[in-house]
Every structure is written in structure tokens, then in C-alpha cells.
Amino acid sequence: MAGVYEGPVQVLIDELGRLPGVGPKSAQRIAFHLLKLAPEDARRLADAIVEVKDKVTWCTRCYNIAAEGDLCGFCRDERRDPALVCVVEEPRDIVAIERTAEFRGRYHVLQGAISPIEGIGPEHLRVRELLVRIGDEGIEEVILATNPNIEGEATAMYLANLLKPLGLKVTRIASGLPVGGDLEYADEVTLGRALEGRREL
């Protein structure tokens, strides 16, 4: 599909195609949708992209997205428990945890997970910053809420081995069967984790 369209149209398609999850056909569809938009709608989208790049930064404490000042809204909220920190891979993971309305502590965003295949080691994540926070902020419990996949498990194990000698309570979110799921369709790993994480009723 490269070079089919002239000038700015092809540039737009190429740039859209660089976005995650957007293939050549999707990029072309989006580009033609944008061409059909009223000029003020297209400008509003362009302005939103420019504004987010100009104004949004990383929180200097937890490395979540911060839109106002140095700290994100969770770090500025004095009602949250500073002794309890939930470690996640990406800022979008915070949204999932907040939807439960069960967690009232603070967060720490690693901005990735350990993945030797992609060349991402602990030194590429915000691990050092987490250790500094533990020393400075009186954190008592760290909840490891990395994804239940190979990279997330490797990251959780690495962090657990690093944090336990510091005398902290280190916990891992439970994983297992989804509500409404059938046992016969569960894979062995998921079912095994569900059995490990069983609780008394």
C-alpha cells in the first residue's frame, strides 16, 4: 500500500499505520474518515494531540500520567493510604483497579514488564524509583498487580525477591477463573492458580 496516494494523504496513512494495532487497511480507513471531517473537527483532534504532548507528563512520585503539576491525582489525594502501594505495569492498569472501588492506597507504575525477548530488563523499568519510595515514604505493604502472563509473573517474582528482604509485606493479586466461566474451558495454569488461591467460606 506504500506510495499509492499522493503527498499528505500518504504521509497521514503512513503515520497512522505506525500506531499500535493499526494495520495498513485500518490506517487508510482512518485517513479517509479524517478527510471527510469538517475542518474544525479535524483541527480539534489535532489540537488535542498537540495539547496532550505539551501538557501531560509522568508523575514524579509514582510515574502515572500527571496532567496538572508534578503529581498525579492519586498522589495528591491525602485520603489515600501512603503505607499501601499497588505496583502495576502501565497507567491504564490503574483504571482497572480503580473500577473495583476496593483499593484506597497509592500506586507505582513500572512502565513495562521484564521481557528478555524484547530486551527489557529490570533496569528499563521504574524499579529503582520504587526502592527510593520505600525508603522515603514509610511504605508497609506492596501489592504486586502485574499482568498474569509470563512477563508479568517474571516481574512479580523479581520484585518479590527484591522487596521481601526489606521487611515489607509483599502480596500478589490472586488470579484464577473469571466469574461466569466454565471449569471445562479453563486451561491448566488458570485452574491451578484458582486452586492455589482458594479461600475459606
PDB file of C-alpha atoms in Angstrom:
ATOM      1  CA  MET A   1       0.000   0.000   0.000  1.00  0.00           C
ATOM      2  CA  ALA A   2       3.066   2.260   0.276  1.00  0.00           C
ATOM      3  CA  GLY A   3       3.187   5.146  -2.192  1.00  0.00           C
ATOM      4  CA  VAL A   4      -0.311   4.639  -3.657  1.00  0.00           C
ATOM      5  CA  TYR A   5      -1.652   8.057  -2.634  1.00  0.00           C
ATOM      6  CA  GLU A   6      -0.144  11.471  -3.212  1.00  0.00           C
ATOM      7  CA  GLY A   7       1.671  13.707  -0.746  1.00  0.00           C
ATOM      8  CA  PRO A   8      -0.029  14.465   2.563  1.00  0.00           C
ATOM      9  CA  VAL A   9      -2.589  11.656   2.230  1.00  0.00           C
ATOM     10  CA  GLN A  10       0.137   9.002   2.001  1.00  0.00           C
ATOM     11  CA  VAL A  11       2.087  10.653   4.840  1.00  0.00           C
ATOM     12  CA  LEU A  12      -1.052  10.557   7.020  1.00  0.00           C
ATOM     13  CA  ILE A  13      -1.685   6.880   6.190  1.00  0.00           C
ATOM     14  CA  ASP A  14       1.947   6.014   6.949  1.00  0.00           C
ATOM     15  CA  GLU A  15       1.852   7.851  10.301  1.00  0.00           C
ATOM     16  CA  LEU A  16      -1.460   6.264  11.318  1.00  0.00           C
ATOM     17  CA  GLY A  17      -0.030   2.871  10.381  1.00  0.00           C
ATOM     18  CA  ARG A  18       2.705   3.333  12.969  1.00  0.00           C
ATOM     19  CA  LEU A  19       0.109   3.344  15.789  1.00  0.00           C
ATOM     20  CA  PRO A  20      -0.228   0.096  17.789  1.00  0.00           C
ATOM     21  CA  GLY A  21      -2.952  -2.171  16.490  1.00  0.00           C
ATOM     22  CA  VAL A  22      -3.464  -0.145  13.309  1.00  0.00           C
ATOM     23  CA  GLY A  23      -2.638  -2.064  10.134  1.00  0.00           C
ATOM     24  CA  PRO A  24      -2.392  -0.632   6.595  1.00  0.00           C
ATOM     25  CA  LYS A  25      -6.112  -1.046   5.824  1.00  0.00           C
ATOM     26  CA  SER A  26      -7.203   0.498   9.140  1.00  0.00           C
ATOM     27  CA  ALA A  27      -4.768   3.378   8.595  1.00  0.00           C
ATOM     28  CA  GLN A  28      -6.281   4.002   5.173  1.00  0.00           C
ATOM     29  CA  ARG A  29      -9.844   3.882   6.572  1.00  0.00           C
ATOM     30  CA  ILE A  30      -8.981   6.341   9.369  1.00  0.00           C
ATOM     31  CA  ALA A  31      -7.203   8.680   6.930  1.00  0.00           C
ATOM     32  CA  PHE A  32     -10.216   8.810   4.612  1.00  0.00           C
ATOM     33  CA  HIS A  33     -12.521   9.345   7.582  1.00  0.00           C
ATOM     34  CA  LEU A  34     -10.374  12.310   8.632  1.00  0.00           C
ATOM     35  CA  LEU A  35     -10.505  13.700   5.081  1.00  0.00           C
ATOM     36  CA  LYS A  36     -14.309  13.690   5.259  1.00  0.00           C
ATOM     37  CA  LEU A  37     -14.392  15.503   8.612  1.00  0.00           C
ATOM     38  CA  ALA A  38     -15.297  19.158   8.828  1.00  0.00           C
ATOM     39  CA  PRO A  39     -12.092  21.244   9.129  1.00  0.00           C
ATOM     40  CA  GLU A  40     -12.975  22.326  12.714  1.00  0.00           C
ATOM     41  CA  ASP A  41     -13.398  18.669  13.806  1.00  0.00           C
ATOM     42  CA  ALA A  42     -10.029  17.714  12.300  1.00  0.00           C
ATOM     43  CA  ARG A  43      -8.385  20.728  13.992  1.00  0.00           C
ATOM     44  CA  ARG A  44      -9.940  19.776  17.329  1.00  0.00           C
ATOM     45  CA  LEU A  45      -8.378  16.294  17.045  1.00  0.00           C
ATOM     46  CA  ALA A  46      -5.006  17.766  16.032  1.00  0.00           C
ATOM     47  CA  ASP A  47      -5.156  20.282  18.910  1.00  0.00           C
ATOM     48  CA  ALA A  48      -5.977  17.503  21.401  1.00  0.00           C
ATOM     49  CA  ILE A  49      -2.912  15.528  20.259  1.00  0.00           C
ATOM     50  CA  VAL A  50      -0.632  18.573  20.498  1.00  0.00           C
ATOM     51  CA  GLU A  51      -2.048  19.556  23.903  1.00  0.00           C
ATOM     52  CA  VAL A  52      -1.606  16.092  25.404  1.00  0.00           C
ATOM     53  CA  LYS A  53       2.030  16.024  24.237  1.00  0.00           C
ATOM     54  CA  ASP A  54       2.654  19.551  25.600  1.00  0.00           C
ATOM     55  CA  LYS A  55       0.892  19.311  28.962  1.00  0.00           C
ATOM     56  CA  VAL A  56       0.861  15.692  30.138  1.00  0.00           C
ATOM     57  CA  THR A  57       3.929  14.373  31.958  1.00  0.00           C
ATOM     58  CA  TRP A  58       4.833  11.487  34.263  1.00  0.00           C
ATOM     59  CA  CYS A  59       4.059  11.863  37.975  1.00  0.00           C
ATOM     60  CA  THR A  60       7.361  12.434  39.764  1.00  0.00           C
ATOM     61  CA  ARG A  61       6.339  10.074  42.594  1.00  0.00           C
ATOM     62  CA  CYS A  62       4.538   7.089  41.023  1.00  0.00           C
ATOM     63  CA  TYR A  63       5.099   7.542  37.237  1.00  0.00           C
ATOM     64  CA  ASN A  64       1.406   7.574  36.415  1.00  0.00           C
ATOM     65  CA  ILE A  65       0.120  10.187  33.964  1.00  0.00           C
ATOM     66  CA  ALA A  66       0.097  13.677  35.515  1.00  0.00           C
ATOM     67  CA  ALA A  67      -1.908  16.394  33.794  1.00  0.00           C
ATOM     68  CA  GLU A  68      -1.629  19.092  36.469  1.00  0.00           C
ATOM     69  CA  GLY A  69       1.704  19.791  38.123  1.00  0.00           C
ATOM     70  CA  ASP A  70       4.316  17.250  39.173  1.00  0.00           C
ATOM     71  CA  LEU A  71       1.994  14.777  40.933  1.00  0.00           C
ATOM     72  CA  CYS A  72      -0.959  12.769  39.621  1.00  0.00           C
ATOM     73  CA  GLY A  73      -4.392  12.933  41.237  1.00  0.00           C
ATOM     74  CA  PHE A  74      -3.818   9.751  43.278  1.00  0.00           C
ATOM     75  CA  CYS A  75      -0.573  11.054  44.777  1.00  0.00           C
ATOM     76  CA  ARG A  76      -2.191  14.432  45.578  1.00  0.00           C
ATOM     77  CA  ASP A  77      -5.155  12.755  47.320  1.00  0.00           C
ATOM     78  CA  GLU A  78      -4.397  12.956  51.051  1.00  0.00           C
ATOM     79  CA  ARG A  79      -7.213  10.480  51.840  1.00  0.00           C
ATOM     80  CA  ARG A  80      -5.314   7.603  50.239  1.00  0.00           C
ATOM     81  CA  ASP A  81      -3.177   5.329  52.447  1.00  0.00           C
ATOM     82  CA  PRO A  82       0.507   6.158  51.773  1.00  0.00           C
ATOM     83  CA  ALA A  83       1.691   2.975  53.530  1.00  0.00           C
ATOM     84  CA  LEU A  84      -0.021   0.766  50.925  1.00  0.00           C
ATOM     85  CA  VAL A  85       1.302   0.773  47.354  1.00  0.00           C
ATOM     86  CA  CYS A  86      -0.011  -1.203  44.390  1.00  0.00           C
ATOM     87  CA  VAL A  87       2.590  -1.834  41.676  1.00  0.00           C
ATOM     88  CA  VAL A  88       1.246  -2.006  38.110  1.00  0.00           C
ATOM     89  CA  GLU A  89       2.838  -2.247  34.677  1.00  0.00           C
ATOM     90  CA  GLU A  90       1.108   0.634  32.883  1.00  0.00           C
ATOM     91  CA  PRO A  91      -1.048   3.669  33.766  1.00  0.00           C
ATOM     92  CA  ARG A  92      -4.083   2.030  32.147  1.00  0.00           C
ATOM     93  CA  ASP A  93      -3.884  -0.778  34.743  1.00  0.00           C
ATOM     94  CA  ILE A  94      -4.752   1.775  37.434  1.00  0.00           C
ATOM     95  CA  VAL A  95      -8.109   2.369  35.750  1.00  0.00           C
ATOM     96  CA  ALA A  96      -8.979  -1.340  36.040  1.00  0.00           C
ATOM     97  CA  ILE A  97      -8.102  -1.408  39.749  1.00  0.00           C
ATOM     98  CA  GLU A  98      -9.949   1.843  40.484  1.00  0.00           C
ATOM     99  CA  ARG A  99     -13.119   0.429  38.870  1.00  0.00           C
ATOM    100  CA  THR A 100     -13.285  -2.168  41.667  1.00  0.00           C
ATOM    101  CA  ALA A 101     -13.532   0.598  44.343  1.00  0.00           C
ATOM    102  CA  GLU A 102     -11.643  -1.809  46.652  1.00  0.00           C
ATOM    103  CA  PHE A 103      -8.207  -0.164  46.791  1.00  0.00           C
ATOM    104  CA  ARG A 104      -7.523   3.017  48.779  1.00  0.00           C
ATOM    105  CA  GLY A 105      -3.723   3.126  48.721  1.00  0.00           C
ATOM    106  CA  ARG A 106      -1.311   4.667  46.244  1.00  0.00           C
ATOM    107  CA  TYR A 107       0.248   3.327  43.062  1.00  0.00           C
ATOM    108  CA  HIS A 108       3.620   2.781  41.438  1.00  0.00           C
ATOM    109  CA  VAL A 109       3.770   2.376  37.648  1.00  0.00           C
ATOM    110  CA  LEU A 110       6.716   0.348  36.341  1.00  0.00           C
ATOM    111  CA  GLN A 111       6.072   1.497  32.750  1.00  0.00           C
ATOM    112  CA  GLY A 112       6.513  -2.025  31.425  1.00  0.00           C
ATOM    113  CA  ALA A 113       7.400  -5.564  32.426  1.00  0.00           C
ATOM    114  CA  ILE A 114      10.534  -7.692  32.292  1.00  0.00           C
ATOM    115  CA  SER A 115      10.755  -9.272  28.830  1.00  0.00           C
ATOM    116  CA  PRO A 116      14.128 -10.753  27.803  1.00  0.00           C
ATOM    117  CA  ILE A 117      12.788 -11.439  24.282  1.00  0.00           C
ATOM    118  CA  GLU A 118      12.178  -7.698  23.779  1.00  0.00           C
ATOM    119  CA  GLY A 119      15.403  -6.772  25.573  1.00  0.00           C
ATOM    120  CA  ILE A 120      13.584  -5.248  28.585  1.00  0.00           C
ATOM    121  CA  GLY A 121      15.307  -5.919  31.888  1.00  0.00           C
ATOM    122  CA  PRO A 122      14.677  -4.534  35.392  1.00  0.00           C
ATOM    123  CA  GLU A 123      16.982  -1.600  34.621  1.00  0.00           C
ATOM    124  CA  HIS A 124      14.485  -0.397  31.974  1.00  0.00           C
ATOM    125  CA  LEU A 125      11.621  -0.233  34.495  1.00  0.00           C
ATOM    126  CA  ARG A 126      10.888   2.118  37.410  1.00  0.00           C
ATOM    127  CA  VAL A 127      12.254  -0.370  39.968  1.00  0.00           C
ATOM    128  CA  ARG A 128      14.959   1.926  41.356  1.00  0.00           C
ATOM    129  CA  GLU A 129      12.349   4.629  41.927  1.00  0.00           C
ATOM    130  CA  LEU A 130      10.151   2.131  43.822  1.00  0.00           C
ATOM    131  CA  LEU A 131      13.047   1.283  46.143  1.00  0.00           C
ATOM    132  CA  VAL A 132      13.625   5.005  46.813  1.00  0.00           C
ATOM    133  CA  ARG A 133       9.938   5.434  47.680  1.00  0.00           C
ATOM    134  CA  ILE A 134      10.059   2.529  50.127  1.00  0.00           C
ATOM    135  CA  GLY A 135      12.975   4.160  51.917  1.00  0.00           C
ATOM    136  CA  ASP A 136      11.464   7.659  51.928  1.00  0.00           C
ATOM    137  CA  GLU A 137       7.710   7.156  52.369  1.00  0.00           C
ATOM    138  CA  GLY A 138       7.287   4.528  55.091  1.00  0.00           C
ATOM    139  CA  ILE A 139       5.577   2.011  52.821  1.00  0.00           C
ATOM    140  CA  GLU A 140       4.480  -1.094  54.745  1.00  0.00           C
ATOM    141  CA  GLU A 141       2.811  -3.252  52.084  1.00  0.00           C
ATOM    142  CA  VAL A 142       3.441  -3.610  48.354  1.00  0.00           C
ATOM    143  CA  ILE A 143       0.770  -5.310  46.247  1.00  0.00           C
ATOM    144  CA  LEU A 144       2.181  -6.714  43.008  1.00  0.00           C
ATOM    145  CA  ALA A 145      -0.547  -6.295  40.380  1.00  0.00           C
ATOM    146  CA  THR A 146       1.410  -7.117  37.239  1.00  0.00           C
ATOM    147  CA  ASN A 147      -0.368  -8.996  34.464  1.00  0.00           C
ATOM    148  CA  PRO A 148      -0.847 -12.772  34.889  1.00  0.00           C
ATOM    149  CA  ASN A 149       1.289 -13.607  31.848  1.00  0.00           C
ATOM    150  CA  ILE A 150       4.912 -14.759  31.521  1.00  0.00           C
ATOM    151  CA  GLU A 151       6.342 -11.215  31.594  1.00  0.00           C
ATOM    152  CA  GLY A 152       4.102 -10.104  34.468  1.00  0.00           C
ATOM    153  CA  GLU A 153       4.911 -13.198  36.521  1.00  0.00           C
ATOM    154  CA  ALA A 154       8.650 -12.760  35.942  1.00  0.00           C
ATOM    155  CA  THR A 155       8.382  -9.109  37.006  1.00  0.00           C
ATOM    156  CA  ALA A 156       6.375 -10.004  40.137  1.00  0.00           C
ATOM    157  CA  MET A 157       8.890 -12.699  41.146  1.00  0.00           C
ATOM    158  CA  TYR A 158      11.817 -10.341  40.599  1.00  0.00           C
ATOM    159  CA  LEU A 159      10.176  -7.619  42.711  1.00  0.00           C
ATOM    160  CA  ALA A 160       9.140 -10.060  45.444  1.00  0.00           C
ATOM    161  CA  ASN A 161      12.735 -11.325  45.764  1.00  0.00           C
ATOM    162  CA  LEU A 162      13.961  -7.734  45.880  1.00  0.00           C
ATOM    163  CA  LEU A 163      11.395  -6.414  48.380  1.00  0.00           C
ATOM    164  CA  LYS A 164      10.927  -9.238  50.906  1.00  0.00           C
ATOM    165  CA  PRO A 165      14.391  -8.825  52.489  1.00  0.00           C
ATOM    166  CA  LEU A 166      13.439  -5.188  53.258  1.00  0.00           C
ATOM    167  CA  GLY A 167      10.909  -6.381  55.853  1.00  0.00           C
ATOM    168  CA  LEU A 168       7.853  -5.343  53.856  1.00  0.00           C
ATOM    169  CA  LYS A 169       4.619  -7.245  53.450  1.00  0.00           C
ATOM    170  CA  VAL A 170       4.676  -8.243  49.760  1.00  0.00           C
ATOM    171  CA  THR A 171       1.454  -9.627  48.274  1.00  0.00           C
ATOM    172  CA  ARG A 172       0.342 -10.666  44.783  1.00  0.00           C
ATOM    173  CA  ILE A 173      -3.131 -10.223  43.342  1.00  0.00           C
ATOM    174  CA  ALA A 174      -4.961 -13.538  43.056  1.00  0.00           C
ATOM    175  CA  SER A 175      -5.680 -14.922  39.624  1.00  0.00           C
ATOM    176  CA  GLY A 176      -7.979 -17.702  38.561  1.00  0.00           C
ATOM    177  CA  LEU A 177     -11.330 -18.332  36.963  1.00  0.00           C
ATOM    178  CA  PRO A 178     -13.481 -15.453  35.760  1.00  0.00           C
ATOM    179  CA  VAL A 179     -16.994 -15.103  37.153  1.00  0.00           C
ATOM    180  CA  GLY A 180     -19.379 -16.857  34.787  1.00  0.00           C
ATOM    181  CA  GLY A 181     -16.660 -19.112  33.355  1.00  0.00           C
ATOM    182  CA  ASP A 182     -16.913 -22.905  32.993  1.00  0.00           C
ATOM    183  CA  LEU A 183     -14.307 -25.238  34.524  1.00  0.00           C
ATOM    184  CA  GLU A 184     -14.180 -27.399  31.400  1.00  0.00           C
ATOM    185  CA  TYR A 185     -12.896 -24.453  29.317  1.00  0.00           C
ATOM    186  CA  ALA A 186     -10.213 -23.319  31.785  1.00  0.00           C
ATOM    187  CA  ASP A 187      -6.599 -24.045  30.937  1.00  0.00           C
ATOM    188  CA  GLU A 188      -4.423 -25.946  33.427  1.00  0.00           C
ATOM    189  CA  VAL A 189      -2.428 -22.890  34.564  1.00  0.00           C
ATOM    190  CA  THR A 190      -5.534 -20.796  35.288  1.00  0.00           C
ATOM    191  CA  LEU A 191      -7.252 -23.665  37.104  1.00  0.00           C
ATOM    192  CA  GLY A 192      -4.066 -24.391  39.075  1.00  0.00           C
ATOM    193  CA  ARG A 193      -3.861 -20.762  40.197  1.00  0.00           C
ATOM    194  CA  ALA A 194      -7.526 -20.804  41.177  1.00  0.00           C
ATOM    195  CA  LEU A 195      -6.851 -23.833  43.388  1.00  0.00           C
ATOM    196  CA  GLU A 196      -3.763 -22.199  44.931  1.00  0.00           C
ATOM    197  CA  GLY A 197      -5.685 -19.022  45.677  1.00  0.00           C
ATOM    198  CA  ARG A 198      -8.690 -20.764  47.222  1.00  0.00           C
ATOM    199  CA  ARG A 199     -10.170 -19.236  50.387  1.00  0.00           C
ATOM    200  CA  GLU A 200     -12.345 -20.468  53.190  1.00  0.00           C
ATOM    201  CA  LEU A 201     -16.079 -19.715  53.010  1.00  0.00           C
TER     202      LEU A 201
END
